[in-house]
mmCIF file of C-alpha atoms in Angstrom:
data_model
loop_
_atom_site.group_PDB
_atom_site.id
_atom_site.type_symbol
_atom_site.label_atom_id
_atom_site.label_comp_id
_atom_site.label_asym_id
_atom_site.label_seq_id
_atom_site.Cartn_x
_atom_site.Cartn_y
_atom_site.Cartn_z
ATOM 1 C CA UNK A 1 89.342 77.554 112.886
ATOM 2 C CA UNK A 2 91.036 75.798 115.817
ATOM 3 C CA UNK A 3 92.660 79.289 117.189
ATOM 4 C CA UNK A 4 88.870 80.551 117.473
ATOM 5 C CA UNK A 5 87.730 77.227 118.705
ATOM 6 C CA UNK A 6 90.278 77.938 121.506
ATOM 7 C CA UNK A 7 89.000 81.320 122.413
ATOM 8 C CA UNK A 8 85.028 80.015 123.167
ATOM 9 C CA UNK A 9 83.897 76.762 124.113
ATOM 10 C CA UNK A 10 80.984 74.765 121.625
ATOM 11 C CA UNK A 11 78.352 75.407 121.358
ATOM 12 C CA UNK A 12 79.108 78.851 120.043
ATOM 13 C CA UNK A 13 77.002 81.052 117.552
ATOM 14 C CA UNK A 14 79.653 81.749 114.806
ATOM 15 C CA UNK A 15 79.587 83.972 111.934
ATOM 16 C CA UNK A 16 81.933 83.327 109.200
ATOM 17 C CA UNK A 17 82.214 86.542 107.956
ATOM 18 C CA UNK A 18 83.818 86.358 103.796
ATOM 19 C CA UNK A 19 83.388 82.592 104.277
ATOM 20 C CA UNK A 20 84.345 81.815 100.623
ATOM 21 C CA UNK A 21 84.310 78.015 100.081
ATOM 22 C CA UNK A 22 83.308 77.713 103.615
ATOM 23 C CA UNK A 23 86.398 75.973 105.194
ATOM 24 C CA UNK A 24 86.845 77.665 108.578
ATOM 25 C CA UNK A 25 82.840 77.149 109.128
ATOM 26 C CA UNK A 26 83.055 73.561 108.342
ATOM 27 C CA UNK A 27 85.638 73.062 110.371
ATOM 28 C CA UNK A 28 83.916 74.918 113.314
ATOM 29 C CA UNK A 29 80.447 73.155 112.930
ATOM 30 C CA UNK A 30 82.980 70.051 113.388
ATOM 31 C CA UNK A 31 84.476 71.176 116.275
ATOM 32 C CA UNK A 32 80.214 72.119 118.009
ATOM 33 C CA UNK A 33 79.869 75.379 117.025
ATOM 34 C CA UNK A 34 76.748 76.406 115.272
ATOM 35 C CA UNK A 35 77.972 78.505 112.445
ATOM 36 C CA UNK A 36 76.669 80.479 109.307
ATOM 37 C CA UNK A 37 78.546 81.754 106.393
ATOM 38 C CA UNK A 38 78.168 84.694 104.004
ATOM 39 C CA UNK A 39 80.135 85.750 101.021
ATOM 40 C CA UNK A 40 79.298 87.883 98.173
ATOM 41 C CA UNK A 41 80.499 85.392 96.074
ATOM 42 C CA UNK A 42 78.006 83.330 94.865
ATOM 43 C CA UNK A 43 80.759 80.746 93.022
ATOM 44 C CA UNK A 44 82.487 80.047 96.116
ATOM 45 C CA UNK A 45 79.231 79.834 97.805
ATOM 46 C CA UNK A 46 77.824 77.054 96.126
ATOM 47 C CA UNK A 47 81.711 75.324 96.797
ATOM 48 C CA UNK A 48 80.550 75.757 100.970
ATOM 49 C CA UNK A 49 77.238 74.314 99.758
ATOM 50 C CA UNK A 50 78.089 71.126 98.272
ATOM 51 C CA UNK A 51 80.669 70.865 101.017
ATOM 52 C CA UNK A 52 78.380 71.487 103.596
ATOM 53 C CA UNK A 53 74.496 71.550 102.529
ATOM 54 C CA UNK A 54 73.843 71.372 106.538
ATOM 55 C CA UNK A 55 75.040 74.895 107.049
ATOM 56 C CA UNK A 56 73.617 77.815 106.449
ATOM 57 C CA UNK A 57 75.121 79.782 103.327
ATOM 58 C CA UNK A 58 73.675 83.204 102.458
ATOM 59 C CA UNK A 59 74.893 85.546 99.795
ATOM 60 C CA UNK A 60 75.567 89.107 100.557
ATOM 61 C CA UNK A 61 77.540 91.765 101.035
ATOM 62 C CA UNK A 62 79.541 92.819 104.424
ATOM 63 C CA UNK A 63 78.858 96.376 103.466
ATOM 64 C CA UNK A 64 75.262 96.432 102.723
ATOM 65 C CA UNK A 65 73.847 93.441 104.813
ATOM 66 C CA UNK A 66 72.382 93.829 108.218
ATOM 67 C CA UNK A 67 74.102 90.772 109.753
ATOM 68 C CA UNK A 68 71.892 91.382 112.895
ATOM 69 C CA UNK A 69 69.800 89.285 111.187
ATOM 70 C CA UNK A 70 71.452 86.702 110.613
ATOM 71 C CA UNK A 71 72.782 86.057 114.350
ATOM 72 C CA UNK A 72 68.942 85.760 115.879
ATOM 73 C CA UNK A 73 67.814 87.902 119.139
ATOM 74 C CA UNK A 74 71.361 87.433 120.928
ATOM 75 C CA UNK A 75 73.735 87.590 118.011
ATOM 76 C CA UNK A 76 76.768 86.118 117.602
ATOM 77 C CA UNK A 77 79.663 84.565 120.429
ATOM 78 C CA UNK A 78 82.275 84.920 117.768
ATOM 79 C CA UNK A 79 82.561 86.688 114.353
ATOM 80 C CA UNK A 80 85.547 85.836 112.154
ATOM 81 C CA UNK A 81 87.258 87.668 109.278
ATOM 82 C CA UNK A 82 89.854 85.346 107.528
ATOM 83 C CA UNK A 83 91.717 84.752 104.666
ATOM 84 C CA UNK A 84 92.094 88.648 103.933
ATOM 85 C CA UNK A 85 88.531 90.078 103.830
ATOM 86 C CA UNK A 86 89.430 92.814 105.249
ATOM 87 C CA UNK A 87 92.073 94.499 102.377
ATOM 88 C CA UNK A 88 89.507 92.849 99.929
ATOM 89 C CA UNK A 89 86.689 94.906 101.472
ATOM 90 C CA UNK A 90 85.308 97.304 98.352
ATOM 91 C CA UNK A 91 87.663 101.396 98.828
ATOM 92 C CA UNK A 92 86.272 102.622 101.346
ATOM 93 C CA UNK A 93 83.805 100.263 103.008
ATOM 94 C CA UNK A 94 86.056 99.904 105.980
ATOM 95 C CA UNK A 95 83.744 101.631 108.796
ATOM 96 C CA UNK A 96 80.595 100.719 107.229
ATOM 97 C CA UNK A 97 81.709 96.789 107.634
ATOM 98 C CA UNK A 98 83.421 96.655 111.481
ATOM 99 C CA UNK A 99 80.061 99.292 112.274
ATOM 100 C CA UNK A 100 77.819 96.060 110.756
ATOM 101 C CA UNK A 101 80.257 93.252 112.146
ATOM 102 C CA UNK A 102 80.297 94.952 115.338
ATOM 103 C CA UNK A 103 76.428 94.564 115.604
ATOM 104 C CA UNK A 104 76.207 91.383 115.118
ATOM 105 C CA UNK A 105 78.356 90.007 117.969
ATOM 106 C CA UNK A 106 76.831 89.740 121.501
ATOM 107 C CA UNK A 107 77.358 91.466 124.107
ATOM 108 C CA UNK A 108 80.788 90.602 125.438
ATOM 109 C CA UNK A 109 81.186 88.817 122.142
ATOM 110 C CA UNK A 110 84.414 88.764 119.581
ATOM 111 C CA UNK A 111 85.467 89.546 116.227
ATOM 112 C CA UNK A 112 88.698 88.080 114.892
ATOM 113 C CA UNK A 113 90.192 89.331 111.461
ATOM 114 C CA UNK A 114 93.127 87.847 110.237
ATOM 115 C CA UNK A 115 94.930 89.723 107.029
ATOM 116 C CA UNK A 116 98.336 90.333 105.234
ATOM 117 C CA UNK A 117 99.943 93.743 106.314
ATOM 118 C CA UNK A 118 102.069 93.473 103.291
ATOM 119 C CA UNK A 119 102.000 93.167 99.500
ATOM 120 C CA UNK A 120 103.523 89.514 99.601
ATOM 121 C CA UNK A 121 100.685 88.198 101.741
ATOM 122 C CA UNK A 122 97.901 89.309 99.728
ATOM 123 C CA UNK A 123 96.176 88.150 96.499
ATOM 124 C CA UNK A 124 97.225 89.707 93.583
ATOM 125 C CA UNK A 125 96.554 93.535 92.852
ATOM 126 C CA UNK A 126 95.162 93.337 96.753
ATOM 127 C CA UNK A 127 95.445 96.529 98.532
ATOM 128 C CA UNK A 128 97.352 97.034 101.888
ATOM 129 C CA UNK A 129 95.050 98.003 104.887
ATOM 130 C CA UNK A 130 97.329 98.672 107.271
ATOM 131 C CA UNK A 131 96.944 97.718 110.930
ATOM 132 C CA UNK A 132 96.783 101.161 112.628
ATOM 133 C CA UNK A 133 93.861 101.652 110.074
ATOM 134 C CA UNK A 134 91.890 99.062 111.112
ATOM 135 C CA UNK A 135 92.571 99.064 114.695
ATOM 136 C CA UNK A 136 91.161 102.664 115.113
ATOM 137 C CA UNK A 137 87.983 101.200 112.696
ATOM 138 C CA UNK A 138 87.347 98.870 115.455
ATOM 139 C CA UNK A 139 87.647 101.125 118.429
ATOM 140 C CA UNK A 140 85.235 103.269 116.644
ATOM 141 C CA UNK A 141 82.389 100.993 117.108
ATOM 142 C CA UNK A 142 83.308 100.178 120.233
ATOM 143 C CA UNK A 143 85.681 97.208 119.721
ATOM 144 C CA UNK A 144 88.084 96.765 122.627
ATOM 145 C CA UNK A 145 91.273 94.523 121.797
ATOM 146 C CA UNK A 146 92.624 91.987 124.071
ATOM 147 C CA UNK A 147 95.017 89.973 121.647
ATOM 148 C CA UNK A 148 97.146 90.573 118.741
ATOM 149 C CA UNK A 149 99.355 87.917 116.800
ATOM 150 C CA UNK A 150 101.535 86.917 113.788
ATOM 151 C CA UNK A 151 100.090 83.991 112.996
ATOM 152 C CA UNK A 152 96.629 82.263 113.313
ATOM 153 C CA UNK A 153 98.435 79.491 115.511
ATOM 154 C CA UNK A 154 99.424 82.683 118.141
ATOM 155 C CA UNK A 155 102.618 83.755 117.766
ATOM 156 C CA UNK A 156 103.265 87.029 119.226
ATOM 157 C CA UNK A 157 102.512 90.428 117.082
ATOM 158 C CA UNK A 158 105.732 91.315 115.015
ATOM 159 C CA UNK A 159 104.722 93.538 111.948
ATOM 160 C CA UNK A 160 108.067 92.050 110.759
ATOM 161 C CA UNK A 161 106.045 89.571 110.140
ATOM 162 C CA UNK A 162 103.492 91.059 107.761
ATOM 163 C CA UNK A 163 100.266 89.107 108.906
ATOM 164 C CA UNK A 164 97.614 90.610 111.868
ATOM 165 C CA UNK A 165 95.319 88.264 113.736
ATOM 166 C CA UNK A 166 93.621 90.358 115.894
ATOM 167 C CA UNK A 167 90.807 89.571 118.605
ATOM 168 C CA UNK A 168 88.674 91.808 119.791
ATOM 169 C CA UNK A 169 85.586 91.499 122.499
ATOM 170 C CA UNK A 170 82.381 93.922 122.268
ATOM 171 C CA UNK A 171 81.812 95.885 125.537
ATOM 172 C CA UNK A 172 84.586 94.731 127.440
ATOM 173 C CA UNK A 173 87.775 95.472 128.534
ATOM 174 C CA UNK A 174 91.075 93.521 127.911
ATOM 175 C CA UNK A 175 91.535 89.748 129.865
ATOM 176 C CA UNK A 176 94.486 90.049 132.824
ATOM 177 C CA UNK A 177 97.495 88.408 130.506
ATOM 178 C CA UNK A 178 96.534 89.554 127.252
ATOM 179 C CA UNK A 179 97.609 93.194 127.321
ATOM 180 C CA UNK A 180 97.271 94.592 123.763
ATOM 181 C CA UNK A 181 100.338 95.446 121.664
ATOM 182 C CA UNK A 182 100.911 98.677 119.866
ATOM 183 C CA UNK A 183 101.541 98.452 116.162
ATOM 184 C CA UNK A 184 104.479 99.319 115.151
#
């Protein structure tokens, strides 16, 4: 939460995309932002909601919801994928979610994702989506990067490192400084 708090000043429109018990929203509503979570889980949702009754909570799936809605007339400043939605996505679903996460942030907007790149960060029985995959999934909707890290407190890509946090800004082009790394 506090590396996308850096990226956007509060107020910002936040979608907490896989929210699960809700603990990156909560701790952006803290921080100003105006944030609303959904998970296809409805057990961890009701954790968010007893956490955070204040908040909007909605079930549903990244793969079948229109999340347009969700994000009013503008949509959202900031999207986030933590805590390794994207291997958990269902086989497959890949395009169909960044094409429907994509939507739903505003013009000039961002989506971060931050996921394992290796077995030993992931759940158990987790797949591996591998960066290059989901890089090109997010330049196919029109996703242009501008940062790439280790570690959701910055560090510099190293796929030694086995963990992507990746930012990347709807209809723009990368900031001067943060020139995007190549996986490797």
């Amino acid at each position: 939460a506090d590396f996308c708090h850096s990226l956007l000043a509060a107020p910002a429109r936040v979608l907490d995309a896989g929210c699960g018990t809700g603990r990156v929203a909560i701790r952006l509503a803290e921080l100003g932002h105006d944030c609303v979570g959904i998970d296809a889980d409805e057990s961890m949702l009701a954790v968010a909601r007893q956490s955070a009754p204040e908040l909007p909570w909605v079930h549903g799936d990244l793969s079948r919801t229109d999340l347009t809605t969700l994000g009013g007339d503008r949509g959202f400043d900031l999207v986030v994928a933590a805590g390794n939605v994207i291997p958990l996505l269902a086989a497959g679903s890949l395009d169909t979610v960044l094409r429907l996460l994509s939507a739903a942030v505003a013009p000039d907007g961002l989506l971060v994702a931050g996921f394992g790149l290796v077995r030993t960060k992931l759940p158990r029985g987790c797949p591996v989506t591998p960066a290059t995959d989901y890089l090109a999934a997010c330049a196919s909707v029109g996703l242009v990067e501008t940062a790439r890290c280790s570690t959701w407190q910055g560090a510099d890509f190293d796929a030694g490192e086995g963990y992507l946090v990746s930012v990347h800004r709807r209809g723009s082009v990368s900031r001067p400084g943060q020139t995007a790394q190549q996986p490797t």
